[in-house]
């Protein structure tokens, strides 16, 4: 087992600084993650939100060391328990994966190997990171399956993925992720591919598990309502950058970045009247060779001349709030009347 | 594996086999010419022909003839070879094992070469090693087996004189000599097969390595070795087995050619001589066992699918 240094409140469990993950392509470098800062303290649940294609998954892969080539980290630090992972060997990072840090993926349907029984797949991870005997692994697998709310663990352990529903498969994947008691869990849109009824169950399960075990979780989502319910802090990501960061309640009550405000207007769960649901006009810009100035400018209704000349830096607004907008302090952006379920 | 699938495949194999017996029987009775006349040649008097026809039962109704033939065949009685005046069953019993061994060696040769090469190629995709391996494979695929056989004979037999170039030694006589005699024929027959298996396995392995479940295994910190040989290989072998199955026919027809290049007394030469001399009982018997071998091989492939992929026969 790996040693676990004490992490104080001042020293985050995960401290990402200036992370850039670029992908060389024929049309140039795709700057999928372009200089993000992100901190997670031990046992804390934070949200990472943004539209499709803004770089959430690649940011997560960068932290775990799972980037599919040719994507690679070209700059920045990923400090985990005070240790820069970018300077660690592939083998050292592999040993952390599955044990100290784990991930749950966007697509539970294809995330399990079709030709091996569930029990064997969960067991492989246990065997990799522990010295349990074959018999102990079997017992532990059943315990884990039971722990994630699977009614007949013995049956499911012998089953193959094609015999299970999407929700069951996601439960199995959660069991795999927590099997070696990680300190950090990244859940990448864990419910996007599931039915609405199953979504709530899976989110409840996740919330219960991380709370019980004191696991820190980064919940990636494009659904602000989910984040509001589960997280204390949230990072809003746009086109490879973090554009706003704050306590969830504050973000909902008074967003400081026009993009966040636009996202809030698009939330179906928070809609109060019968007005048609808004969508943010325009699309996420191509991430190769971004134009100078603010990346949100083509879609921003508050843009001024300065916005096309200068890239707005993330500015501290007090109380740990950050926003990367030239007009962050002067605009009184509309939020939502009450932050739903935010426990801040 | 579930029983229903097993019974289904077994039933299918039996059905194919049965259908084949009709075709084999029919071919000889549908092709123009009188077998009796053909057997006796130009000197045969009409009386002699008539006598032979009666002897062979050629004047009986076809269904009757067929059932008689089939019933005997099931009991292992395939008649007597006209040419070699020996029982067809005992002739085939001598020759068939030799051809089967050759096919088996060629298959093993192909798999033993192709699987490691495809792993190396797939994991070093786009490198010189990958291109080199695939280039050699392409050459192996493009060369006819008889030509490759002749080249192997020239190099290892004539120039280097490492291995015998002709003939056959049974393993009971001398296991070492048996192997020495079979290496070149097996290589000649197996090369194109190896090339096909290698290209298929390489491509499917590359595809599988991009699958979500391989990423899940990586996220669990599993080693690349376990990932490759457990998580990826089993899935990647599914298309490989398809290719092996489809190409069993190639292996069998190729064996006939390679046997004549290396003067191996297998089914190949026997069949050629039987056809040339219109030795009908022998031709029928040889075709029958060929179809039998083919059906059994295909059945094995089908069952192998179910062993590798739990979804087969269930879903
Ligand atoms: N192999 C690749 N080649 C080129 N561009 C890529 C590649 N992989 C990802 N990208 C780009 O990188 C950007 C970030 O992708 P990422 O998967 O991180 O987005 P995301 O925020 O997770 O989106 P989603 O909500 O759809 O999951 C996207 O714009 C995508 O087009
Ligand atoms: S910097 Fe300008 S364009 Fe960018 S979000 Fe702020 S106001 Fe809009
Ligand atoms: Mg994603």
mmCIF file of C-alpha atoms in Angstrom, chain A residues 61 66 94 97-98 105 107 110-116 120-121 124-125 128-129 160 162-163 173 176, chain B residues 211-213 215-216 218-224 226 230-232 234-235 238 308-311 314-315:
data_model
loop_
_atom_site.group_PDB
_atom_site.id
_atom_site.type_symbol
_atom_site.label_atom_id
_atom_site.label_comp_id
_atom_site.label_asym_id
_atom_site.label_seq_id
_atom_site.Cartn_x
_atom_site.Cartn_y
_atom_site.Cartn_z
ATOM 1 C CA UNK A 61 -7.110 12.440 -18.389
ATOM 2 C CA UNK A 66 -4.473 8.616 -19.338
ATOM 3 C CA UNK A 94 0.352 3.624 -13.075
ATOM 4 C CA UNK A 97 -4.020 4.936 -10.780
ATOM 5 C CA UNK A 98 -6.726 2.735 -9.397
ATOM 6 C CA UNK A 105 -16.142 7.475 -17.316
ATOM 7 C CA UNK A 107 -19.836 5.896 -21.268
ATOM 8 C CA UNK A 110 -18.572 0.396 -23.432
ATOM 9 C CA UNK A 111 -16.320 0.815 -20.413
ATOM 10 C CA UNK A 112 -16.371 -2.834 -19.375
ATOM 11 C CA UNK A 113 -14.601 -5.585 -21.242
ATOM 12 C CA UNK A 114 -17.236 -7.660 -23.068
ATOM 13 C CA UNK A 115 -15.445 -10.990 -22.819
ATOM 14 C CA UNK A 116 -14.619 -11.236 -19.116
ATOM 15 C CA UNK A 120 -12.738 -10.927 -12.824
ATOM 16 C CA UNK A 121 -12.545 -7.308 -13.966
ATOM 17 C CA UNK A 124 -7.931 -7.570 -11.447
ATOM 18 C CA UNK A 125 -7.733 -4.077 -9.982
ATOM 19 C CA UNK A 128 -2.949 -5.195 -8.898
ATOM 20 C CA UNK A 129 -2.900 -2.943 -5.842
ATOM 21 C CA UNK A 160 -20.847 -10.553 -18.427
ATOM 22 C CA UNK A 162 -23.854 -7.517 -21.970
ATOM 23 C CA UNK A 163 -26.135 -9.113 -19.409
ATOM 24 C CA UNK A 173 -17.520 0.829 -12.626
ATOM 25 C CA UNK A 176 -13.951 -0.686 -9.514
ATOM 26 C CA UNK B 211 -11.698 0.760 -26.887
ATOM 27 C CA UNK B 212 -13.165 2.270 -23.751
ATOM 28 C CA UNK B 213 -12.654 -0.890 -21.734
ATOM 29 C CA UNK B 215 -8.949 2.762 -20.973
ATOM 30 C CA UNK B 216 -10.893 1.534 -17.938
ATOM 31 C CA UNK B 218 -5.531 1.596 -17.680
ATOM 32 C CA UNK B 219 -7.406 3.798 -15.220
ATOM 33 C CA UNK B 220 -7.245 0.896 -12.790
ATOM 34 C CA UNK B 221 -3.483 0.956 -13.083
ATOM 35 C CA UNK B 222 -3.166 -2.449 -14.760
ATOM 36 C CA UNK B 223 0.195 -3.075 -16.407
ATOM 37 C CA UNK B 224 0.531 -2.755 -20.151
ATOM 38 C CA UNK B 226 -1.765 -7.569 -18.653
ATOM 39 C CA UNK B 230 -5.595 -10.232 -21.238
ATOM 40 C CA UNK B 231 -7.810 -7.222 -21.878
ATOM 41 C CA UNK B 232 -7.035 -6.640 -25.536
ATOM 42 C CA UNK B 234 -8.953 -11.985 -26.341
ATOM 43 C CA UNK B 235 -11.169 -9.442 -28.067
ATOM 44 C CA UNK B 238 -12.319 -12.838 -32.568
ATOM 45 C CA UNK B 308 -13.630 -16.706 -26.464
ATOM 46 C CA UNK B 309 -16.704 -14.512 -26.665
ATOM 47 C CA UNK B 310 -19.448 -15.088 -24.086
ATOM 48 C CA UNK B 311 -21.911 -13.148 -26.220
ATOM 49 C CA UNK B 314 -26.538 -16.004 -26.086
ATOM 50 C CA UNK B 315 -27.642 -12.419 -26.606
#
